[in-house]
PDB file of N, CA and C in Angstrom:
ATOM      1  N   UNK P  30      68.076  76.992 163.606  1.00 68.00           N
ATOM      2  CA  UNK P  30      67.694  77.978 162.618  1.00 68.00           C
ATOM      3  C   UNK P  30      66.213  78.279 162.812  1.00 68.00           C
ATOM      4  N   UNK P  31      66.082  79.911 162.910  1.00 78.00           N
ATOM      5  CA  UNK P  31      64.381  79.727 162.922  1.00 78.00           C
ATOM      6  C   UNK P  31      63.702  79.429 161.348  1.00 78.00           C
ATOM      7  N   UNK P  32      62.302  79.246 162.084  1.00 85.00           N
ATOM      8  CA  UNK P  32      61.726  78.371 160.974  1.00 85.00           C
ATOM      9  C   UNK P  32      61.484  79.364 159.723  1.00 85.00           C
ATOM     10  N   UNK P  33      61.197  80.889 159.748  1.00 91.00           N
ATOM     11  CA  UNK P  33      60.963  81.623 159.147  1.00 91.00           C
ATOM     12  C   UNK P  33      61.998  81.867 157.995  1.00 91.00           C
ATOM     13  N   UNK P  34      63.254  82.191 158.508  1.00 90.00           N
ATOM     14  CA  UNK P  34      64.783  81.848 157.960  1.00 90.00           C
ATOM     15  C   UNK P  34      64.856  80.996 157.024  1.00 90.00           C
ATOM     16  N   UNK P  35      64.467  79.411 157.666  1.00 91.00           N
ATOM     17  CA  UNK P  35      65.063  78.458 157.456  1.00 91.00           C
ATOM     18  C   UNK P  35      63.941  78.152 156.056  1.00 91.00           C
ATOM     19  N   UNK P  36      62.287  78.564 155.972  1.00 94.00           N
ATOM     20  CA  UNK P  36      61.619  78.940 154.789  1.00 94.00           C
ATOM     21  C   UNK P  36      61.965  79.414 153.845  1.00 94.00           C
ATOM     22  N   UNK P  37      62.753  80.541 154.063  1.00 95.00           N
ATOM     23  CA  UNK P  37      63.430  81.509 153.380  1.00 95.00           C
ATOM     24  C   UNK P  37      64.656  80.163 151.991  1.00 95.00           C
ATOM     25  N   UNK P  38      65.364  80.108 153.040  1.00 96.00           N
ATOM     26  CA  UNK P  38      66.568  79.755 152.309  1.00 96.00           C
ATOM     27  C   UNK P  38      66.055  78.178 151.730  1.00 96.00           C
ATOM     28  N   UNK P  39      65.109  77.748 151.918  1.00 95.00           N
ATOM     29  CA  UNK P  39      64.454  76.368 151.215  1.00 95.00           C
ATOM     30  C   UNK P  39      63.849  77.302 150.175  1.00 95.00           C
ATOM     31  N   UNK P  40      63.287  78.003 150.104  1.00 97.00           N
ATOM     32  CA  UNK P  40      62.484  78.726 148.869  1.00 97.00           C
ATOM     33  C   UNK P  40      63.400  79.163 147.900  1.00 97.00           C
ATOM     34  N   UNK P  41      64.523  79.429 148.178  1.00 97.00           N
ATOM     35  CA  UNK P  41      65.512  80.459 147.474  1.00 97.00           C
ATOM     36  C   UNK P  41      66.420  79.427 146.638  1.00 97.00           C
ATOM     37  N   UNK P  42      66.333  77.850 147.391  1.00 97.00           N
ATOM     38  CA  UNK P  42      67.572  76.826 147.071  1.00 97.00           C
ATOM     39  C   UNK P  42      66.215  76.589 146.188  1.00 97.00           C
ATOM     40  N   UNK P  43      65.048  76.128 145.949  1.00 97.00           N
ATOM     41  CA  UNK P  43      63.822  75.767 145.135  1.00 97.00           C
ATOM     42  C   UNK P  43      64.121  76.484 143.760  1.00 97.00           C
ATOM     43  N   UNK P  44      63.988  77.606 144.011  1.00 97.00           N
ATOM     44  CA  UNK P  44      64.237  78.568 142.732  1.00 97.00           C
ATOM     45  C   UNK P  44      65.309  78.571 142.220  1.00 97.00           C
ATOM     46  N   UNK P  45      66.329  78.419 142.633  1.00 97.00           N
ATOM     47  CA  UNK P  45      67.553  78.122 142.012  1.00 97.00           C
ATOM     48  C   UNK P  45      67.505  77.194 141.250  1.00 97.00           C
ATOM     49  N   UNK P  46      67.398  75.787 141.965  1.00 97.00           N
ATOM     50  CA  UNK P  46      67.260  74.776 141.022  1.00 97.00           C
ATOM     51  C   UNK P  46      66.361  74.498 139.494  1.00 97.00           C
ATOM     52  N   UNK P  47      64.975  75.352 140.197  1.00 97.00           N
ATOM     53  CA  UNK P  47      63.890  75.702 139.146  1.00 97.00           C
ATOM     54  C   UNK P  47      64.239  76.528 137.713  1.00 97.00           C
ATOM     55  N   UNK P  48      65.023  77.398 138.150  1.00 97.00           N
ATOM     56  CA  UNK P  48      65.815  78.323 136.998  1.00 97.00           C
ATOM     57  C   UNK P  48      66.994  77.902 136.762  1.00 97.00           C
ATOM     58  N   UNK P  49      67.944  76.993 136.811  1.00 97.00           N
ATOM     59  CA  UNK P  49      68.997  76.136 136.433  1.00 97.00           C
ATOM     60  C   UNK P  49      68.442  75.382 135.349  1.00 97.00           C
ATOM     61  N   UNK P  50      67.629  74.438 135.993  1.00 97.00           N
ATOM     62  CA  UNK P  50      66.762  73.692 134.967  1.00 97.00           C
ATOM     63  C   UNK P  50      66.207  74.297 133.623  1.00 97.00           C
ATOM     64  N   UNK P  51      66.103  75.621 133.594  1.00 97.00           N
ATOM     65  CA  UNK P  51      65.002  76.382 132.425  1.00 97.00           C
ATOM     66  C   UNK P  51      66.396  77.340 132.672  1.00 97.00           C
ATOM     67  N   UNK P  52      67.325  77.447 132.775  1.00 96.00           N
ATOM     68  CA  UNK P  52      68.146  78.312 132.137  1.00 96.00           C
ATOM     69  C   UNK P  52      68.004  79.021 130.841  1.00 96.00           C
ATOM     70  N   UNK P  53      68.109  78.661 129.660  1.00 96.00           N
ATOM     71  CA  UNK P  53      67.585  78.891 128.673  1.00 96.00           C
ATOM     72  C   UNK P  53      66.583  79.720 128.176  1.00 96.00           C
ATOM     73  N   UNK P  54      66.029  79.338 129.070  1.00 96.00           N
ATOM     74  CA  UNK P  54      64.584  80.338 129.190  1.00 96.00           C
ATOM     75  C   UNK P  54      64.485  81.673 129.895  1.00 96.00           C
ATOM     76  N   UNK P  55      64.839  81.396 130.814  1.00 96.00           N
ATOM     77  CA  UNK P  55      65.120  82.564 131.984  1.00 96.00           C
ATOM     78  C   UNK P  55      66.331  83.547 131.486  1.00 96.00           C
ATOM     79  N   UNK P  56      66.996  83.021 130.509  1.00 96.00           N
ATOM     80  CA  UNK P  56      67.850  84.101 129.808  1.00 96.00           C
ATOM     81  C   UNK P  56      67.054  85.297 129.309  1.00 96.00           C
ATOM     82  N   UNK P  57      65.974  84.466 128.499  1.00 96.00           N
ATOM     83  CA  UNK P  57      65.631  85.802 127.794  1.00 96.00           C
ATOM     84  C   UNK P  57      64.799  86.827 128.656  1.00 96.00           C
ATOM     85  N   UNK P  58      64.526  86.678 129.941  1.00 96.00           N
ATOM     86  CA  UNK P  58      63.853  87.206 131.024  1.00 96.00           C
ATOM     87  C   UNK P  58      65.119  88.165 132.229  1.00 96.00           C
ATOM     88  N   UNK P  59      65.997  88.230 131.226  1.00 97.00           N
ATOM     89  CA  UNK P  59      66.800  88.877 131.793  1.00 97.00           C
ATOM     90  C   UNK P  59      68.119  87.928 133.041  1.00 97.00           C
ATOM     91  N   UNK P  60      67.608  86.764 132.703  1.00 97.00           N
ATOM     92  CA  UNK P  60      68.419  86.466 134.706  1.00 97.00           C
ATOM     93  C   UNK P  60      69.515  85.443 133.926  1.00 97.00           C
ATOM     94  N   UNK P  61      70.812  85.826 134.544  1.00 97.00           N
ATOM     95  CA  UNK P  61      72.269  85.136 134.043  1.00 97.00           C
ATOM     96  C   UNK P  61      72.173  83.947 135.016  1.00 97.00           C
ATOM     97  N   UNK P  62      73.537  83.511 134.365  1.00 97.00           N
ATOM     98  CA  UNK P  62      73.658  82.089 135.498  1.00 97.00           C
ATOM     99  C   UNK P  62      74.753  82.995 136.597  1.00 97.00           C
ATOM    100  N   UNK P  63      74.935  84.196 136.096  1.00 97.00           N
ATOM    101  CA  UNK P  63      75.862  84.954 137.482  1.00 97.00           C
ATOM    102  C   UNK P  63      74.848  85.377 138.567  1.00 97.00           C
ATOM    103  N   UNK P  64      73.122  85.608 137.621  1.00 97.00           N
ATOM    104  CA  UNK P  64      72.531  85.718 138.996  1.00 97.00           C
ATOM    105  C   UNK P  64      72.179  84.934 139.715  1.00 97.00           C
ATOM    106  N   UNK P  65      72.003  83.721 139.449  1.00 97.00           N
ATOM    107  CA  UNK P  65      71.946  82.426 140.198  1.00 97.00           C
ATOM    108  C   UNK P  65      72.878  81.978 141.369  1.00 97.00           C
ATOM    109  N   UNK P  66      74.355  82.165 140.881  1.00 98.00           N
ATOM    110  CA  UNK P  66      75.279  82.243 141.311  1.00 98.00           C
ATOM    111  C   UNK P  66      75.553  83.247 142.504  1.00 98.00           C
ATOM    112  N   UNK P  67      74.862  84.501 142.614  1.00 98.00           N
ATOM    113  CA  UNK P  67      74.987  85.439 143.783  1.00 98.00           C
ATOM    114  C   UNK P  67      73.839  85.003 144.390  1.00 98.00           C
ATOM    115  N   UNK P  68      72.839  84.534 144.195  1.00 98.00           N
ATOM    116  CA  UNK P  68      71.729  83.967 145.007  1.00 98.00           C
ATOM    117  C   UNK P  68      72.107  82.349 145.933  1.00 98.00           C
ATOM    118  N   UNK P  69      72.648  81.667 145.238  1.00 98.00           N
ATOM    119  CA  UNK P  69      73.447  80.830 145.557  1.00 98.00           C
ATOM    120  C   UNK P  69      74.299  81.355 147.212  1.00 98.00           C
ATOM    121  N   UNK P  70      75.074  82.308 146.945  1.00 98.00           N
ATOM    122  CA  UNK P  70      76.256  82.684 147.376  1.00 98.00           C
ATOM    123  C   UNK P  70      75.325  82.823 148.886  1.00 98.00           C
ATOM    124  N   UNK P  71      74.335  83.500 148.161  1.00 98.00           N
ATOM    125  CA  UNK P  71      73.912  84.181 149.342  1.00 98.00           C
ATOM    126  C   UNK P  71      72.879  83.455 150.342  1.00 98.00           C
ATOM    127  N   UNK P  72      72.414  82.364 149.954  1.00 97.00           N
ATOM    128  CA  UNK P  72      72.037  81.531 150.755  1.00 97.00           C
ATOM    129  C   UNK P  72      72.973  80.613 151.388  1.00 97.00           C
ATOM    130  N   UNK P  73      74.104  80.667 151.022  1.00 97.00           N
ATOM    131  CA  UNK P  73      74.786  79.662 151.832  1.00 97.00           C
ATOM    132  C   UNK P  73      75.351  80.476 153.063  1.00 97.00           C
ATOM    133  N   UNK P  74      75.729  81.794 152.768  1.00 97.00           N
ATOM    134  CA  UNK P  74      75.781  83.032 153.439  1.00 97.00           C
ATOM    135  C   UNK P  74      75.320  83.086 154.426  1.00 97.00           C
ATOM    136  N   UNK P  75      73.750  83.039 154.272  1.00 95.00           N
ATOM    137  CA  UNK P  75      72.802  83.069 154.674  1.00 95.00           C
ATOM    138  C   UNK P  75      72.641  81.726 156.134  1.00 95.00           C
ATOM    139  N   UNK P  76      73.171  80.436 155.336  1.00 94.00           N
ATOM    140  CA  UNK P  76      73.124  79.454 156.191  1.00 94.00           C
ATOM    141  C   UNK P  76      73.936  79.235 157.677  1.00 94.00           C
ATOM    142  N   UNK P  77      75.102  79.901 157.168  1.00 95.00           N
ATOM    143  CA  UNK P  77      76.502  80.227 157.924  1.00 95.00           C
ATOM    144  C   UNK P  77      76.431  81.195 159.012  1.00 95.00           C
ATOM    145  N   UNK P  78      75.374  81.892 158.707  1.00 94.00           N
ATOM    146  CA  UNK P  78      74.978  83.338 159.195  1.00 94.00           C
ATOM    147  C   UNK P  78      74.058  83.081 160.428  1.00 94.00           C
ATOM    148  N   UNK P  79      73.010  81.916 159.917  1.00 91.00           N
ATOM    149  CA  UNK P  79      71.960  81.941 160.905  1.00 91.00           C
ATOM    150  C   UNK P  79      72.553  80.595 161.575  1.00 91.00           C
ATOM    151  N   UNK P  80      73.583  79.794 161.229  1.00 91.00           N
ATOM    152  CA  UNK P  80      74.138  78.686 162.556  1.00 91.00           C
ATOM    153  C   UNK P  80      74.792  79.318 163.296  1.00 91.00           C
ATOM    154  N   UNK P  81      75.686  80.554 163.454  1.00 93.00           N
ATOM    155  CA  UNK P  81      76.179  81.510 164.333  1.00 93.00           C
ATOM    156  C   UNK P  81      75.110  81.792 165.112  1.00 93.00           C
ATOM    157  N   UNK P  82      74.191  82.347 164.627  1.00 92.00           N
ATOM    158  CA  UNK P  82      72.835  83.266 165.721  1.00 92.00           C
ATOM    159  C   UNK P  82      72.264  82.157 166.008  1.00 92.00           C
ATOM    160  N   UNK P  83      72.120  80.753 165.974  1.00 91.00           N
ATOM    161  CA  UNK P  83      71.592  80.032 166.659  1.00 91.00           C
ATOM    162  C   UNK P  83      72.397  79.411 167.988  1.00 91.00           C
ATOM    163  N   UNK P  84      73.882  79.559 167.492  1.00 93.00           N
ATOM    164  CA  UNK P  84      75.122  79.191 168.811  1.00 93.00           C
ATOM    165  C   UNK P  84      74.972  80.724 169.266  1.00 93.00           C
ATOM    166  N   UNK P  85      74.908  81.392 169.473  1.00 94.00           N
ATOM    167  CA  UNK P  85      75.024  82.870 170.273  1.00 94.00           C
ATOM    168  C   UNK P  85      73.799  82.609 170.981  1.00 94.00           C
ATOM    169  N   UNK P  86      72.368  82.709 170.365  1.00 93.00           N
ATOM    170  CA  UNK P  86      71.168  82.251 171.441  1.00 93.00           C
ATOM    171  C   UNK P  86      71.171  81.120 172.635  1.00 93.00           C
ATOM    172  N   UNK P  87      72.390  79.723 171.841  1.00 93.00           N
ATOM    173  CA  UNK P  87      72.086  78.744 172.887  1.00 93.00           C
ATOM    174  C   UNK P  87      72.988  79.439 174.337  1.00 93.00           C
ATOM    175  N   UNK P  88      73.852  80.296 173.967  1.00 94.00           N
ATOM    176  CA  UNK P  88      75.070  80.842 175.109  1.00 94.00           C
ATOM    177  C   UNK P  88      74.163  82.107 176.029  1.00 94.00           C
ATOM    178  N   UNK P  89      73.339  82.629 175.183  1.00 95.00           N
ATOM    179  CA  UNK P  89      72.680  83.441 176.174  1.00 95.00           C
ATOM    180  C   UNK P  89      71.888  82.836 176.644  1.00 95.00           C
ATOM    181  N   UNK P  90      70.811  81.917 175.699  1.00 95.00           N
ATOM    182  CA  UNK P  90      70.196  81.473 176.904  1.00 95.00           C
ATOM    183  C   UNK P  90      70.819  80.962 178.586  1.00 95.00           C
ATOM    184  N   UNK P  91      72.106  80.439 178.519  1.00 94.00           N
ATOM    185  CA  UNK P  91      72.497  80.412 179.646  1.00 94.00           C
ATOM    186  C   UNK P  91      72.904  81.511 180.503  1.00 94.00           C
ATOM    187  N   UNK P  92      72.955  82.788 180.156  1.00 96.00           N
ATOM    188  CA  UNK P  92      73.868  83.632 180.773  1.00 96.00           C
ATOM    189  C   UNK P  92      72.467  84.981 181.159  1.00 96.00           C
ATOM    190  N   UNK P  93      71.020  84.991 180.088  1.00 96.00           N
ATOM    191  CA  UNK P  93      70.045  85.590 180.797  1.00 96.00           C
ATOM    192  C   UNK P  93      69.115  85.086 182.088  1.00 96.00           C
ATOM    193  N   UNK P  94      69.242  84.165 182.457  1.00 96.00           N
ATOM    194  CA  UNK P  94      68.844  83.707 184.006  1.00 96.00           C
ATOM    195  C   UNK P  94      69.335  84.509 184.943  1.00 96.00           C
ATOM    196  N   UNK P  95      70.158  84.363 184.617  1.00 95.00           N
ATOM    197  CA  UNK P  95      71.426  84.926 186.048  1.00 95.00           C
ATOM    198  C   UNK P  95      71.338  86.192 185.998  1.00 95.00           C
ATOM    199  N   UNK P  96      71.317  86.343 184.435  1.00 96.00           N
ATOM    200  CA  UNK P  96      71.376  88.318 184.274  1.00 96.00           C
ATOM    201  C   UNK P  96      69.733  88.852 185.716  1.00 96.00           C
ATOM    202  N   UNK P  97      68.671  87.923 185.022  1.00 97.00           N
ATOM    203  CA  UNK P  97      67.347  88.204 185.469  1.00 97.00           C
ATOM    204  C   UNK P  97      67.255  87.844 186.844  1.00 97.00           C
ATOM    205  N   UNK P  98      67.797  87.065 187.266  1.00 97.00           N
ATOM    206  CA  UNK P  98      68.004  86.915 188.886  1.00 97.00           C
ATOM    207  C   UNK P  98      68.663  88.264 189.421  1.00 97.00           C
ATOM    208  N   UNK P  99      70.082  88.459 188.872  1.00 97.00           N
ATOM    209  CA  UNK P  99      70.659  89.703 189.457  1.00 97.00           C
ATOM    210  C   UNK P  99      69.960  91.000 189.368  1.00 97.00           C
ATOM    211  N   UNK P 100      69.564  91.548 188.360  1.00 97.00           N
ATOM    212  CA  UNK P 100      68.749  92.334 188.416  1.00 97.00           C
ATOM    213  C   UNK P 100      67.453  92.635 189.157  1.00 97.00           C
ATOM    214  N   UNK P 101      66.669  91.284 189.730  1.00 98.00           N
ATOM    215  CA  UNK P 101      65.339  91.329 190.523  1.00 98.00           C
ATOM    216  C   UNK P 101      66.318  91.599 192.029  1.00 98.00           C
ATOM    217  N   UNK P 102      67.275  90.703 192.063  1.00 98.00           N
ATOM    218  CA  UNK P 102      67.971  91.358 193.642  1.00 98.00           C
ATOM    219  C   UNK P 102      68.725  92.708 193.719  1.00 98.00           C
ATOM    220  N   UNK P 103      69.039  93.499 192.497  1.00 98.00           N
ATOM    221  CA  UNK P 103      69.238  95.013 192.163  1.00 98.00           C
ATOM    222  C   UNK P 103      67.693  95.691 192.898  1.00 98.00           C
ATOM    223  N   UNK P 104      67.158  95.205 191.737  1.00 97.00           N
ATOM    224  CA  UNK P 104      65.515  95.786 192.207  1.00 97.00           C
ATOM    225  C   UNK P 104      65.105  95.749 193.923  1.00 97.00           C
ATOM    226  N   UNK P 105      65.094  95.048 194.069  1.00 98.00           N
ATOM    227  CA  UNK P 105      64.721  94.283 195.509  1.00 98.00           C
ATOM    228  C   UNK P 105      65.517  94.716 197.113  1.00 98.00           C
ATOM    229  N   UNK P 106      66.778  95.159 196.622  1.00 97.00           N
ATOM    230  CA  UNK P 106      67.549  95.902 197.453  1.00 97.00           C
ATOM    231  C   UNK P 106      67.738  97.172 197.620  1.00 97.00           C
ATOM    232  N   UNK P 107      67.462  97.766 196.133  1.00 96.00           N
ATOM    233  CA  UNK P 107      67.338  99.044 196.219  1.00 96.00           C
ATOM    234  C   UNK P 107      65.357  99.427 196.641  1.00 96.00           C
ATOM    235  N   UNK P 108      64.457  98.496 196.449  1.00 95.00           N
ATOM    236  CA  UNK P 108      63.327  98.841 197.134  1.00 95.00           C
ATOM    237  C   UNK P 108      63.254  98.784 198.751  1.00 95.00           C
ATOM    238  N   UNK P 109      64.262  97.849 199.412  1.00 97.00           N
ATOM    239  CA  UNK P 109      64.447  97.822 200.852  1.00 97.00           C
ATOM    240  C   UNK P 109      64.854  98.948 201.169  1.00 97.00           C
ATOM    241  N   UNK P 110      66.276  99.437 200.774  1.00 96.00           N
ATOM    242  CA  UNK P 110      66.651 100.038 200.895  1.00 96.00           C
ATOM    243  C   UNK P 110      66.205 101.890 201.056  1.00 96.00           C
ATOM    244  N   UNK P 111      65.427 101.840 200.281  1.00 95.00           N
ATOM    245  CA  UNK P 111      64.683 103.270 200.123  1.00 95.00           C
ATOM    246  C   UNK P 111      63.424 103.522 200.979  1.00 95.00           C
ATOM    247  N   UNK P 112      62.898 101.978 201.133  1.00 95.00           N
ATOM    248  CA  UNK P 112      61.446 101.770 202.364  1.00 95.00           C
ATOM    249  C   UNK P 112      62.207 102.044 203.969  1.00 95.00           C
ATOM    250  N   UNK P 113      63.790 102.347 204.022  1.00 96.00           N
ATOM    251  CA  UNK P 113      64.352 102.140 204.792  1.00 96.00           C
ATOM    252  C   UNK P 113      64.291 103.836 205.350  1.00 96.00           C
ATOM    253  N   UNK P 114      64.180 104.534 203.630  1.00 95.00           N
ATOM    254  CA  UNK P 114      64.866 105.841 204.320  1.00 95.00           C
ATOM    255  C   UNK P 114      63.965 106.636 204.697  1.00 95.00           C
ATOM    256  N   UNK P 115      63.049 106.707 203.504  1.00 94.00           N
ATOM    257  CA  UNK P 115      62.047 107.342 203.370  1.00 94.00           C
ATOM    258  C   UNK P 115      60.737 107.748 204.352  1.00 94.00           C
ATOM    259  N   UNK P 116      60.875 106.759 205.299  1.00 94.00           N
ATOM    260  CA  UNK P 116      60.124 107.465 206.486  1.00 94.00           C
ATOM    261  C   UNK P 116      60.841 108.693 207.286  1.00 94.00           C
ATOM    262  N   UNK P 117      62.337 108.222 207.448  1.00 95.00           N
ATOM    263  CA  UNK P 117      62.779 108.607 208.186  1.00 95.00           C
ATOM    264  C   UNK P 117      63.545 110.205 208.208  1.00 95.00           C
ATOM    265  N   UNK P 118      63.585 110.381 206.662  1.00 94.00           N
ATOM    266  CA  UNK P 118      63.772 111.785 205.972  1.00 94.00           C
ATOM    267  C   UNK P 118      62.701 112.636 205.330  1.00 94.00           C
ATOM    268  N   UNK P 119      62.922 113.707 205.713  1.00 92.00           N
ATOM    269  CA  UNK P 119      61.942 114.750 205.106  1.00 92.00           C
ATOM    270  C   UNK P 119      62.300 114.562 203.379  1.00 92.00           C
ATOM    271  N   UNK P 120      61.168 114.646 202.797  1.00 91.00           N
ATOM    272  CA  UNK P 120      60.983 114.322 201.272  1.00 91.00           C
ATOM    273  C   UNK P 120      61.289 115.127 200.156  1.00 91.00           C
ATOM    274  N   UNK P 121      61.760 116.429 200.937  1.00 91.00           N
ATOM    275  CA  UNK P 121      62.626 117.688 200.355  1.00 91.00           C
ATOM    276  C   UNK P 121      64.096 117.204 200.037  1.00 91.00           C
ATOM    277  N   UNK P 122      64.739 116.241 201.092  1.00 93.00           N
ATOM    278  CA  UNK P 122      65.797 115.805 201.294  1.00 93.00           C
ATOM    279  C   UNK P 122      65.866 114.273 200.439  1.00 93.00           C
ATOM    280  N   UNK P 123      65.297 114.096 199.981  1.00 92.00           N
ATOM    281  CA  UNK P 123      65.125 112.358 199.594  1.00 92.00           C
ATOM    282  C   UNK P 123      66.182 112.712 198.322  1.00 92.00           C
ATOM    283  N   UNK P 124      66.367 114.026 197.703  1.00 92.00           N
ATOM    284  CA  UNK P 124      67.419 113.679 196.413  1.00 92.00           C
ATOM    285  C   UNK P 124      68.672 113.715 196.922  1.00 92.00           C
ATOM    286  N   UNK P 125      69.086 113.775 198.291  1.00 93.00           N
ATOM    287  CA  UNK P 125      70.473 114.393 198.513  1.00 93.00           C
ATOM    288  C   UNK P 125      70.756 112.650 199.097  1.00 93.00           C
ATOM    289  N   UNK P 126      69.830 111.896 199.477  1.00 93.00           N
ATOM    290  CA  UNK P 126      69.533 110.855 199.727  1.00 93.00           C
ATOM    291  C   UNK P 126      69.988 109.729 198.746  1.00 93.00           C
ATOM    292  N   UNK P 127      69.720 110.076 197.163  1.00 94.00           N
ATOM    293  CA  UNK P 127      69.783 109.217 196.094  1.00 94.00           C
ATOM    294  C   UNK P 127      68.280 109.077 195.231  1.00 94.00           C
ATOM    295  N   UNK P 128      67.129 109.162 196.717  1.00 94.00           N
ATOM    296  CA  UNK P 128      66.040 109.016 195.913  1.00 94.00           C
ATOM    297  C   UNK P 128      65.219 110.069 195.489  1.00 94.00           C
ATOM    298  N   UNK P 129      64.529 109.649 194.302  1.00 90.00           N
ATOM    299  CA  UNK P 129      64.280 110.648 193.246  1.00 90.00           C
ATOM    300  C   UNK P 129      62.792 111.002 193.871  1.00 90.00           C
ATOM    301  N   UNK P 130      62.409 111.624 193.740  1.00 77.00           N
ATOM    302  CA  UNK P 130      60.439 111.946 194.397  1.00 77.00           C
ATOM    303  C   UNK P 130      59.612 112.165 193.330  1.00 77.00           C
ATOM    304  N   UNK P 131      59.215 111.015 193.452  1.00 72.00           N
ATOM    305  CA  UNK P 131      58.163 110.919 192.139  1.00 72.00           C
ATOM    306  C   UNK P 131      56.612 111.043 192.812  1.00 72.00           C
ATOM    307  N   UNK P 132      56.142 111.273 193.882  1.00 61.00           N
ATOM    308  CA  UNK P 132      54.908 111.544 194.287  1.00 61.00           C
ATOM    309  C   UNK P 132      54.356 112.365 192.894  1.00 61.00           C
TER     310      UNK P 132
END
């Protein structure tokens, strides 16, 4: 869980308890024990929510390496590849080629 999050939902479980305790009080300030109860809801929500996005990060982290490897040998082949042509074609012709002329 990040730590920012994980602030979040310690602050929110704080206040809950804080206004449980002084119920009574906090009535006349407008706040039910139903709003407690959706605040409640929603931090646990909340908890459920961010242990998913922390298992989805640990799975990419495995799967963006590879992404970033493949892509630098995308890069890397298509720069051979074009150092290949580009002498060898007139630069009028480089789009019929694939490559774009950005001079």
């Amino acid at each position: 869980m990040s730590k920012t999050n994980e602030m979040y939902l310690d602050k929110a479980r704080t206040l809950i308890k804080g206004l449980k305790e002084h119920l009574e009080t906090v009535k006349n300030y407008g706040i039910s024990i139903d709003d407690l109860q959706k605040l409640e809801a929603a931090v646990n929500e909340g908890e459920i929510l961010n242990a998913e996005v922390d298992r989805q990060r640990v799975e990419l982290n495995k799967i963006v390496p590879n992404a970033s490897r493949k892509l630098a040998e995308v890069r890397s082949l298509t720069f051979e590849l074009k150092r290949l042509v580009k002498p060898r074609v007139d630069p009028s012709h480089w789009l019929d080629y694939g490559i774009p002329d950005k001079r």
